[in-house]
PDB file of C-alpha atoms in Angstrom:
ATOM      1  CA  UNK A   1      24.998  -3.873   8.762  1.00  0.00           C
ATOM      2  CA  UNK A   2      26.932  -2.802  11.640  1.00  0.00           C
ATOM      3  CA  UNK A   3      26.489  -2.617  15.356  1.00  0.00           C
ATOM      4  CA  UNK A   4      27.445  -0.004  17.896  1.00  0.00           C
ATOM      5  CA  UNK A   5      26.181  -0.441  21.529  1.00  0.00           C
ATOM      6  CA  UNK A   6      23.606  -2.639  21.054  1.00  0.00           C
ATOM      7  CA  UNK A   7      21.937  -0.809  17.834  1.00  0.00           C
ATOM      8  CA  UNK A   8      22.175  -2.866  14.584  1.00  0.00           C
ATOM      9  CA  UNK A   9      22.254  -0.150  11.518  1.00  0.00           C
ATOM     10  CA  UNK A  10      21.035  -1.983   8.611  1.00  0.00           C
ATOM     11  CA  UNK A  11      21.166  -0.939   4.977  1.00  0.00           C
ATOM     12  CA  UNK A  12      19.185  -3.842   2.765  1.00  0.00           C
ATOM     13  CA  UNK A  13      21.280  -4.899   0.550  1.00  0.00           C
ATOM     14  CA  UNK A  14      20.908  -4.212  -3.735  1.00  0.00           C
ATOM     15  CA  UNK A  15      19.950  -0.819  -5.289  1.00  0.00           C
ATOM     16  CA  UNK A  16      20.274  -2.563  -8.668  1.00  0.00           C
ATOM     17  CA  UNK A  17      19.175  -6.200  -9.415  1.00  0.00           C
ATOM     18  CA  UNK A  18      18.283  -8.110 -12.640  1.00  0.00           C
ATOM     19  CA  UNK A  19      14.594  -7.932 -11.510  1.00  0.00           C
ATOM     20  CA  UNK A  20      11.915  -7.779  -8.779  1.00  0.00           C
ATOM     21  CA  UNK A  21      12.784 -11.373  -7.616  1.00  0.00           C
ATOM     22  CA  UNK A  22      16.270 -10.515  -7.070  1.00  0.00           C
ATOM     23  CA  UNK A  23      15.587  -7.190  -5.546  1.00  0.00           C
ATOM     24  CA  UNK A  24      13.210  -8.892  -3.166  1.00  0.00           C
ATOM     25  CA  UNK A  25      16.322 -11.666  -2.288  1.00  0.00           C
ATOM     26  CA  UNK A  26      18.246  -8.898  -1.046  1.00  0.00           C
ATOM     27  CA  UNK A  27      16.459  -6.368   0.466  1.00  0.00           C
ATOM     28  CA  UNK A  28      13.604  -8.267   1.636  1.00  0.00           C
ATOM     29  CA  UNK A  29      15.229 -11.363   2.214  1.00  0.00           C
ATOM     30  CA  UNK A  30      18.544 -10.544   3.518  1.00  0.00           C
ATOM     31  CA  UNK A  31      16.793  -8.239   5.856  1.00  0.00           C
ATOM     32  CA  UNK A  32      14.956 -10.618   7.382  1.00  0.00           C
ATOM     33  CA  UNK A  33      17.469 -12.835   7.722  1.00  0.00           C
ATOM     34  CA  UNK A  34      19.627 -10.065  10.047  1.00  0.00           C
ATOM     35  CA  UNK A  35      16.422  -9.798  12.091  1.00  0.00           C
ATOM     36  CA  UNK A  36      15.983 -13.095  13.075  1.00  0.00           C
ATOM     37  CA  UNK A  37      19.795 -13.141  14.188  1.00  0.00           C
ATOM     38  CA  UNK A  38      19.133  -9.805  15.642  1.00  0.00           C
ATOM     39  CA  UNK A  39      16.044 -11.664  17.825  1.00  0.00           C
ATOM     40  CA  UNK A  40      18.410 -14.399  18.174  1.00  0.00           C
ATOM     41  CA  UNK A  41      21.187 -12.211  19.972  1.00  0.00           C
ATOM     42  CA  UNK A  42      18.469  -9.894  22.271  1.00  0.00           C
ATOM     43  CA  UNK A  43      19.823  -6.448  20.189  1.00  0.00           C
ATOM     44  CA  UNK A  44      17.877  -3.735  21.672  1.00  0.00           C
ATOM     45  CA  UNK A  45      17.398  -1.563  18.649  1.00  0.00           C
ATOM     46  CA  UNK A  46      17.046  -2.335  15.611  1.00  0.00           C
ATOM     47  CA  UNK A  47      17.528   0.680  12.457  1.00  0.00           C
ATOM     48  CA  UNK A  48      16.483   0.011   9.028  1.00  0.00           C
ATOM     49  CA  UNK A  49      17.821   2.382   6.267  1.00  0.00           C
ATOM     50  CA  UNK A  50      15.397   2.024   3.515  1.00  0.00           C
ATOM     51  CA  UNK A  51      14.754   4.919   0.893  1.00  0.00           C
ATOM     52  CA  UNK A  52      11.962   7.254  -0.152  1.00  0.00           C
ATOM     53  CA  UNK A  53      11.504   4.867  -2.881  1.00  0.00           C
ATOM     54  CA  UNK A  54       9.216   2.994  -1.042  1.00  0.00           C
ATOM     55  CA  UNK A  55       7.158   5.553   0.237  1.00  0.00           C
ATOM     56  CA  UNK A  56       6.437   6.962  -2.877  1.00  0.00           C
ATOM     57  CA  UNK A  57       6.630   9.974  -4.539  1.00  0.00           C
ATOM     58  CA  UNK A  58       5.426  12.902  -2.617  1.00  0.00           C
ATOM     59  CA  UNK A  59       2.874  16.026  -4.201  1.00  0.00           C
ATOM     60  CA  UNK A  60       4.239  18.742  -5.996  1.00  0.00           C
ATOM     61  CA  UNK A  61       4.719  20.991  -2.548  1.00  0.00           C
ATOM     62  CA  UNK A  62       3.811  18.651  -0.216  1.00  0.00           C
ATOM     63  CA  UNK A  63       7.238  16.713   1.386  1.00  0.00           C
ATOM     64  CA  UNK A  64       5.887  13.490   2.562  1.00  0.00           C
ATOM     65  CA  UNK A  65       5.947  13.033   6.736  1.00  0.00           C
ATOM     66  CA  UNK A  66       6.980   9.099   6.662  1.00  0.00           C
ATOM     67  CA  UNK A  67       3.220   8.348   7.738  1.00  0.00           C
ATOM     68  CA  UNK A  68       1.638   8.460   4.717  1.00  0.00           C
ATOM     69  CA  UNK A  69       0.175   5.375   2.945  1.00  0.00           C
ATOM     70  CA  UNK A  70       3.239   3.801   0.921  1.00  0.00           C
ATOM     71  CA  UNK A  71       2.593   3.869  -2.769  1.00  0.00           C
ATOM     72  CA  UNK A  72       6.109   2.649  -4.356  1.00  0.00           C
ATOM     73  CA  UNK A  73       6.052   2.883  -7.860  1.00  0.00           C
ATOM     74  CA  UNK A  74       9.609   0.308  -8.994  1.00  0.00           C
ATOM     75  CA  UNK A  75      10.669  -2.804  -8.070  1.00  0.00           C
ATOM     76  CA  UNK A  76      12.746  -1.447  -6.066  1.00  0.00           C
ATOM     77  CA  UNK A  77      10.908   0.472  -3.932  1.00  0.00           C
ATOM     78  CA  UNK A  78       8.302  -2.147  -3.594  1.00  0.00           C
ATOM     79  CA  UNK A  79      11.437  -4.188  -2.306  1.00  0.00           C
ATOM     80  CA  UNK A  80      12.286  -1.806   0.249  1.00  0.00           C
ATOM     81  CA  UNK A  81       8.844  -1.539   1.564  1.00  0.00           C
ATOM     82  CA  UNK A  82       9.215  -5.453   2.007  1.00  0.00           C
ATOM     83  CA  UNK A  83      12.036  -5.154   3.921  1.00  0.00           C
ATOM     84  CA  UNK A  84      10.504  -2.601   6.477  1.00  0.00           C
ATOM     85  CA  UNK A  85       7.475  -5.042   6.733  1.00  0.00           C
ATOM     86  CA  UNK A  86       9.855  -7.548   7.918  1.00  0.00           C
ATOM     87  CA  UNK A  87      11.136  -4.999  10.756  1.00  0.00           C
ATOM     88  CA  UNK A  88       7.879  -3.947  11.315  1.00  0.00           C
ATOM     89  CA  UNK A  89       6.282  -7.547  11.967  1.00  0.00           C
ATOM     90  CA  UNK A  90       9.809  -7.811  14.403  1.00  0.00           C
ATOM     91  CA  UNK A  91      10.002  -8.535  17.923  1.00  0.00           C
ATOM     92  CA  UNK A  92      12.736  -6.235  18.100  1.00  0.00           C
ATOM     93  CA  UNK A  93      12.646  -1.863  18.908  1.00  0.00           C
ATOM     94  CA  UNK A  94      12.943  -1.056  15.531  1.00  0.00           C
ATOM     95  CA  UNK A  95      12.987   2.118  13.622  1.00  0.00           C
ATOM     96  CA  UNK A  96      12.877   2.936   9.656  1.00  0.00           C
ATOM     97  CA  UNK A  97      14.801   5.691   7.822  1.00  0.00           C
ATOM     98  CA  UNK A  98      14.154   6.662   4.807  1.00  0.00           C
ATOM     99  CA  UNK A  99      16.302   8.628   3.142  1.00  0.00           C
ATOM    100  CA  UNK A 100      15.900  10.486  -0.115  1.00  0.00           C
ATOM    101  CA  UNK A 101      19.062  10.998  -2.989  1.00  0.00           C
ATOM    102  CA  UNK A 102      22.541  10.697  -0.375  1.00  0.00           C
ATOM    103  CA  UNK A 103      25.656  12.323  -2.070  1.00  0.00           C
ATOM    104  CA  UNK A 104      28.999  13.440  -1.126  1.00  0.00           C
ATOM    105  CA  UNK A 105      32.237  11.790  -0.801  1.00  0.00           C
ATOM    106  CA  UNK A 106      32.747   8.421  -1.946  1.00  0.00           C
ATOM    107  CA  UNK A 107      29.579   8.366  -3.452  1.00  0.00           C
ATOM    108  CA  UNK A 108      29.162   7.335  -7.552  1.00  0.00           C
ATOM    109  CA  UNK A 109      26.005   7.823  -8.674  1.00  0.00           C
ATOM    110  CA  UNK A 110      26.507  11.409  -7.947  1.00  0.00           C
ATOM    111  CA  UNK A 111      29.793  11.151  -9.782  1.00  0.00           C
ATOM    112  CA  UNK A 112      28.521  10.690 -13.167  1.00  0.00           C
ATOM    113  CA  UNK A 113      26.709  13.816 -13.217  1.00  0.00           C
ATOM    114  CA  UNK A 114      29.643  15.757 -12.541  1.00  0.00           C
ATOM    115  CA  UNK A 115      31.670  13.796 -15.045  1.00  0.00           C
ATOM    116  CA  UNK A 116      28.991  15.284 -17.665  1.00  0.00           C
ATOM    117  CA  UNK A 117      28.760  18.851 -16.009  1.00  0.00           C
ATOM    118  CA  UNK A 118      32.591  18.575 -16.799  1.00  0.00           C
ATOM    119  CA  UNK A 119      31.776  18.327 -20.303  1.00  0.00           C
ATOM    120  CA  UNK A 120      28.898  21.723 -20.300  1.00  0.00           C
ATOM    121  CA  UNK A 121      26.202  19.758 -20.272  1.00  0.00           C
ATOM    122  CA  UNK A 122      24.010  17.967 -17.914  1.00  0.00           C
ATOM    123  CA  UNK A 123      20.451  15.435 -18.995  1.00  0.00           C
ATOM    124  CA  UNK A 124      17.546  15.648 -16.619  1.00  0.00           C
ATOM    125  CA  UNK A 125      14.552  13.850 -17.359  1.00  0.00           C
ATOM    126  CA  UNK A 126      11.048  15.273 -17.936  1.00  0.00           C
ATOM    127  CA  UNK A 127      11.331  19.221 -17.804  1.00  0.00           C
ATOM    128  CA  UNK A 128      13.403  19.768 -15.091  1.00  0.00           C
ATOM    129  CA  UNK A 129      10.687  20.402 -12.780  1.00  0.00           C
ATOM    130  CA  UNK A 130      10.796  17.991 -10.674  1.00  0.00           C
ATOM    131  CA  UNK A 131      11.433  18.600  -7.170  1.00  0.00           C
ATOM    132  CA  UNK A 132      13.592  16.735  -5.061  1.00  0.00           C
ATOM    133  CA  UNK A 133      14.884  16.230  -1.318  1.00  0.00           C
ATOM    134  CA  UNK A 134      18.426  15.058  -0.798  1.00  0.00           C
ATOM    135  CA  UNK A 135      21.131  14.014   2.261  1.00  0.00           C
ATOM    136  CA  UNK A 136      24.779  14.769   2.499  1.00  0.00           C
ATOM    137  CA  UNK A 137      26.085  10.855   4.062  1.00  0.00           C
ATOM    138  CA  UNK A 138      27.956  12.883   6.558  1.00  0.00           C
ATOM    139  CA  UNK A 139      24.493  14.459   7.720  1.00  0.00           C
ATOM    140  CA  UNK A 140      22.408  10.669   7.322  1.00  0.00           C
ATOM    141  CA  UNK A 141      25.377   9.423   9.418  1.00  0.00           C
ATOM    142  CA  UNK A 142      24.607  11.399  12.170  1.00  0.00           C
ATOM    143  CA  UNK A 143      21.144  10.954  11.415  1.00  0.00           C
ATOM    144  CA  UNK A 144      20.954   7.216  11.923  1.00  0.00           C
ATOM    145  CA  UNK A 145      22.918   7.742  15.292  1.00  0.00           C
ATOM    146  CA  UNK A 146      20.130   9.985  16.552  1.00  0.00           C
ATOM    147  CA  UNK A 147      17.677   7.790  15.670  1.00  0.00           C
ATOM    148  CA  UNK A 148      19.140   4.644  16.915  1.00  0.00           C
ATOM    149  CA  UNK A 149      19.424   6.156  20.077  1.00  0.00           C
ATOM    150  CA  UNK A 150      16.717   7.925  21.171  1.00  0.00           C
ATOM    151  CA  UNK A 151      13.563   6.841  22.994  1.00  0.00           C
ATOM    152  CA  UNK A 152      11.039   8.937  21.006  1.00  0.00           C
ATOM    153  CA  UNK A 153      11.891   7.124  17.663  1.00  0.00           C
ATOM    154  CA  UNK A 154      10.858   3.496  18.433  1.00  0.00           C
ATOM    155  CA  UNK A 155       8.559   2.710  15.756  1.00  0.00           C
ATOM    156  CA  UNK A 156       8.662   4.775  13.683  1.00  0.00           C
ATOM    157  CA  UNK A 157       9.539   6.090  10.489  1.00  0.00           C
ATOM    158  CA  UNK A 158      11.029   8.821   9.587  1.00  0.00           C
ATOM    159  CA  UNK A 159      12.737  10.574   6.409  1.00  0.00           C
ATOM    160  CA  UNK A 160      16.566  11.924   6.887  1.00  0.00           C
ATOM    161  CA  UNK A 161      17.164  14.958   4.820  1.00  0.00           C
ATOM    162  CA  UNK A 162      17.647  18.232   4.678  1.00  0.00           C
ATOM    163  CA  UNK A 163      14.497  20.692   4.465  1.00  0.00           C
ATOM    164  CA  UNK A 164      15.766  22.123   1.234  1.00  0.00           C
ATOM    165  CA  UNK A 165      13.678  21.122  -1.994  1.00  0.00           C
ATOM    166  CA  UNK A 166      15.379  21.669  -5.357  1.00  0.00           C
ATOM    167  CA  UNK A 167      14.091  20.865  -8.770  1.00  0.00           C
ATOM    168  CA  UNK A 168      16.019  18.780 -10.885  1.00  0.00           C
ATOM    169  CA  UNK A 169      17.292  21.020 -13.022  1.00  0.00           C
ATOM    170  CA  UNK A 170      18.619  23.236 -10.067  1.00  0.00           C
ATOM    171  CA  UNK A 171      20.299  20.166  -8.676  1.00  0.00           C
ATOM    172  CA  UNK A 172      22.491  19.877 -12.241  1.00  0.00           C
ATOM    173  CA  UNK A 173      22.944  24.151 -11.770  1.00  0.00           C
ATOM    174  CA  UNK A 174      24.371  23.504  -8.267  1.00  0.00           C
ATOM    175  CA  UNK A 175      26.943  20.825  -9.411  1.00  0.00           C
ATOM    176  CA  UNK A 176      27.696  22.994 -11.635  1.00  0.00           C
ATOM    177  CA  UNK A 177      28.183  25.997  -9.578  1.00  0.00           C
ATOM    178  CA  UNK A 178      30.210  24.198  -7.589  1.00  0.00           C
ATOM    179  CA  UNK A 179      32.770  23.171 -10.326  1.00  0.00           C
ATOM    180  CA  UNK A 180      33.270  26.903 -11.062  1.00  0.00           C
ATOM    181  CA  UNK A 181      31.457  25.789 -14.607  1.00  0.00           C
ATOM    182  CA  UNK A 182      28.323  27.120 -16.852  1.00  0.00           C
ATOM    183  CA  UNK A 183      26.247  24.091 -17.844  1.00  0.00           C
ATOM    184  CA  UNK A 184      23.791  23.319 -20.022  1.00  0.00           C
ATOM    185  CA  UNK A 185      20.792  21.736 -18.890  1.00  0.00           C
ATOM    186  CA  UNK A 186      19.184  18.985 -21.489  1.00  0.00           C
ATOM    187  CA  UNK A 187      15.720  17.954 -20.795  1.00  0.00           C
ATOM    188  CA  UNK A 188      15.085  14.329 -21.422  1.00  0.00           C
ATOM    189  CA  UNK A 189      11.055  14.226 -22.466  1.00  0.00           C
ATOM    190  CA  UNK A 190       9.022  10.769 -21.625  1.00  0.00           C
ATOM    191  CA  UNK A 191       9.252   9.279 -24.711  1.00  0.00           C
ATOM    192  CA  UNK A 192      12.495   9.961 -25.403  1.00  0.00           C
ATOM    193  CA  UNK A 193      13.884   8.857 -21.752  1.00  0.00           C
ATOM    194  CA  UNK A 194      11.976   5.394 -21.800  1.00  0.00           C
ATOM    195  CA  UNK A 195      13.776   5.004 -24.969  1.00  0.00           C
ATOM    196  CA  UNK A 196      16.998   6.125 -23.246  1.00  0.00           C
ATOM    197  CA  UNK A 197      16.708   4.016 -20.132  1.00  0.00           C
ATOM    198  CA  UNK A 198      15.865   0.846 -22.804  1.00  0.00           C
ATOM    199  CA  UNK A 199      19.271   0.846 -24.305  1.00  0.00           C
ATOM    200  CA  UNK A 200      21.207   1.383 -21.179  1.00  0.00           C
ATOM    201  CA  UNK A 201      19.577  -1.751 -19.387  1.00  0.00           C
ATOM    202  CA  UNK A 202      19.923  -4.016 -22.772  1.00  0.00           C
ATOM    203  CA  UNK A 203      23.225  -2.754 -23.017  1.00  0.00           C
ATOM    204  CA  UNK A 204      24.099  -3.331 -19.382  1.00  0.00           C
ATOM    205  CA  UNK A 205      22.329  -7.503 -19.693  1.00  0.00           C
ATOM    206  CA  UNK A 206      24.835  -7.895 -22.539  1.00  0.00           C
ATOM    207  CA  UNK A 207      27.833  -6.869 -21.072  1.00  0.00           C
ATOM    208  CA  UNK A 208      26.305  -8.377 -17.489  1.00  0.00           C
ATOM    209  CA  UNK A 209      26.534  -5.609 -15.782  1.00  0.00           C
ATOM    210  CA  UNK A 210      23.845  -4.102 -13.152  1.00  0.00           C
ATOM    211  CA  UNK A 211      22.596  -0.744 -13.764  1.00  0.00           C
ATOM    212  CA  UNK A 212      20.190   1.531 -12.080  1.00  0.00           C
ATOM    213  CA  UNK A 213      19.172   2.917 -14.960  1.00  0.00           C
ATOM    214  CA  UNK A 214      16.383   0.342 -16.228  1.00  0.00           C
ATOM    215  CA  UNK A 215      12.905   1.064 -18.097  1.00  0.00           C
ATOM    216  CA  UNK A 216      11.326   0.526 -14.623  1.00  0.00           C
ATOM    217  CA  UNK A 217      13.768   3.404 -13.213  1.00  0.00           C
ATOM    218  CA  UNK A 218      11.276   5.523 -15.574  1.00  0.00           C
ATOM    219  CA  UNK A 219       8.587   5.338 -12.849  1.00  0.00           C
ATOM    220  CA  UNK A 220      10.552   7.322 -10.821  1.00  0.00           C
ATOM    221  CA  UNK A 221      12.560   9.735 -13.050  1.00  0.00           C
ATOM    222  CA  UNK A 222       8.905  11.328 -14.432  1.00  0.00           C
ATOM    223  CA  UNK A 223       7.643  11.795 -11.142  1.00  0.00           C
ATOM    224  CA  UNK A 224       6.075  15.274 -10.068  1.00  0.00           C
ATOM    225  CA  UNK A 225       8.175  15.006  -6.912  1.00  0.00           C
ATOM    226  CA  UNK A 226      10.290  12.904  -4.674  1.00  0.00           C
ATOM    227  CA  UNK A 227      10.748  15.159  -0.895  1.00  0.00           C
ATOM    228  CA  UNK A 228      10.388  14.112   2.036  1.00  0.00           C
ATOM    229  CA  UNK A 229      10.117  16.417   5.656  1.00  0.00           C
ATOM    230  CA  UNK A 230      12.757  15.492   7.986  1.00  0.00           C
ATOM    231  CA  UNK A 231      10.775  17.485  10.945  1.00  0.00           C
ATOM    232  CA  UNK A 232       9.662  14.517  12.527  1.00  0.00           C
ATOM    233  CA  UNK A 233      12.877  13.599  13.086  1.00  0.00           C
ATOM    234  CA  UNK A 234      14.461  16.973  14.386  1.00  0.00           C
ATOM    235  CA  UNK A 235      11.573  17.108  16.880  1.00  0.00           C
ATOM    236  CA  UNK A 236      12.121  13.818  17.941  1.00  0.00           C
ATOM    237  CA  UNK A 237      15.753  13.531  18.210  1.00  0.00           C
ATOM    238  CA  UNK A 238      17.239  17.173  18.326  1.00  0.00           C
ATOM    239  CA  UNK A 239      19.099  15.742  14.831  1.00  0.00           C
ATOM    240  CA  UNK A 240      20.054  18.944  12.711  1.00  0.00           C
ATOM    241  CA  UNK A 241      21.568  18.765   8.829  1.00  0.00           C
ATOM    242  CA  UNK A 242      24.896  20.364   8.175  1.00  0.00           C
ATOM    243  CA  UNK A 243      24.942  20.658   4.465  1.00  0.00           C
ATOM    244  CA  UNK A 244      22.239  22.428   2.320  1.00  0.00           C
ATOM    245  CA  UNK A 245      22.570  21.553  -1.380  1.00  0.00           C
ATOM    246  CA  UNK A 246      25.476  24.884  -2.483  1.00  0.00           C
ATOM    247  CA  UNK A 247      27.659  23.191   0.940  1.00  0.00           C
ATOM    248  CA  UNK A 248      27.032  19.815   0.295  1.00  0.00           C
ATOM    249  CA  UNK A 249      28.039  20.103  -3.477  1.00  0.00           C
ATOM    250  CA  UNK A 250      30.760  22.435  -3.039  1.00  0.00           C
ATOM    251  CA  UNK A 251      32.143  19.688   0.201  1.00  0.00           C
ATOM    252  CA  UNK A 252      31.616  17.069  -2.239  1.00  0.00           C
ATOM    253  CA  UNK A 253      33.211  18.195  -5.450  1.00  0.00           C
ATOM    254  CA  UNK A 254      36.178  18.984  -3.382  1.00  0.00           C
ATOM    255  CA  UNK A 255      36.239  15.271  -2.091  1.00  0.00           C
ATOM    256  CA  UNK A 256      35.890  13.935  -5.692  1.00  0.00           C
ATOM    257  CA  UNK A 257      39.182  16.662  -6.832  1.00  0.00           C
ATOM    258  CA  UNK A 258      41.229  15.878  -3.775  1.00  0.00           C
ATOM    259  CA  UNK A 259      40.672  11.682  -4.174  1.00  0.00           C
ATOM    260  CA  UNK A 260      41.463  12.158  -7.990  1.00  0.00           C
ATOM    261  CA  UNK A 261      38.308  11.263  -9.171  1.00  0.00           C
ATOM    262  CA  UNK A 262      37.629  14.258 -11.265  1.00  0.00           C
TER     263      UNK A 262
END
């Protein structure tokens, strides 16, 4: 968490946990343990960054608006959607973000797919299909200012992101583009990635390490669609995104070459 003028920016805690319980410690608990020291201190706003995880995934076409009925489908998400219920059930100003994939420098999730598009090739799961919203962290940056600051935003919830939607196969295309490199694309079907995703999380509880990529990370990777429509937000707050996805990449890439991590 950090605090500028008043406004606490808080991003609960654990995108990968050994289970439900623990994700629910962090995100749930932890968060509710800055808001009662955020009552404590009379903060006047209060900004949660959650994720689109626990909305839900959105229609096939249809970005979701950050009012819908929440319908998160991991442990995760479920744990994020805890933590806003905590903010929510505040005495403080509050406002939720949710934002969808972030990339761009400093960022290693992102990283590992580049590492492979290195290599020509890059795994998506299901046929490629799905389509997906994303944020440059330069752009959510700003984003989170905007909505920490303006009047409009108090209660409510919004997703950051830019009005682009990809599919997931375009996404590997784009990193790939961006490297100056052909790729090819491997689609991952259901069976096959369950199976997948089972041998990374065993493998990651032997050596003790956390991974995002669990059986229950399924749930999400075989989804139609995760988008969200940051409109809300750019009506409310004047925020605009910088990067689209070919920017965003081609900013990022150059981040990862210049730090020496590609």
């Amino acid at each position: 968490a950090t605090r500028d003028q008043s406004v606490i920016f808080h991003v609960a805690g654990a995108i990968a946990a050994w289970g439900e319980t623990d994700f629910l410690r962090a995100n749930r608990d932890g968060t509710r343990n800055l808001v009662t020291a955020a009552e404590a201190s009379g903060s006047a706003r209060f900004v949660l960054i959650s994720s689109l995880a626990a909305g839900g995934p959105s229609p096939r076409g249809l970005p979701l608006q950050g009012n819908e009925s929440p319908r998160p489908v991991t442990a995760y998400g479920r744990s994020k959607l805890e933590a806003e219920r905590v903010v929510q059930e505040s005495r403080l100003p509050w406002t939720i973000i949710r934002p969808p994939m972030v990339y761009g420098p400093r960022d290693r999730e992102v990283l590992k797919l580049f590492r492979l598009v290195r290599y020509g090739i890059a795994p998506v799961f299901g046929d490629g299909a799905q389509e997906l919203s994303a944020v440059h962290g330069a752009d959510l940056a700003t984003a989170l200012v905007a909505a920490g600051t303006a009047s409009a935003t108090v209660k409510r919830t919004y997703n950051a992101c830019h009005p682009e939607v990809f599919t997931s196969a375009e996404f590997a295309q784009g990193i790939a583009a961006a490297m100056g490199r052909s790729v090819r694309v491997v689609r991952v079907p259901r069976i096959a990635g369950r199976a997948l995703l089972s041998v990374t999380e065993s493998a990651a509880r032997v050596s003790g390490r956390l991974t995002i990529l669990t059986v229950d990370k399924a749930n999400e990777f075989f989804q139609p669609a995760w988008t969200g429509d940051p409109s809300p937000l750019i009506r409310d707050t004047g925020w605009r995104p910088v990067y689209d996805l070919r920017t965003g990449l081609a900013h990022t890439y150059q981040w990862y070459r210049n730090a020496g991590w590609l």
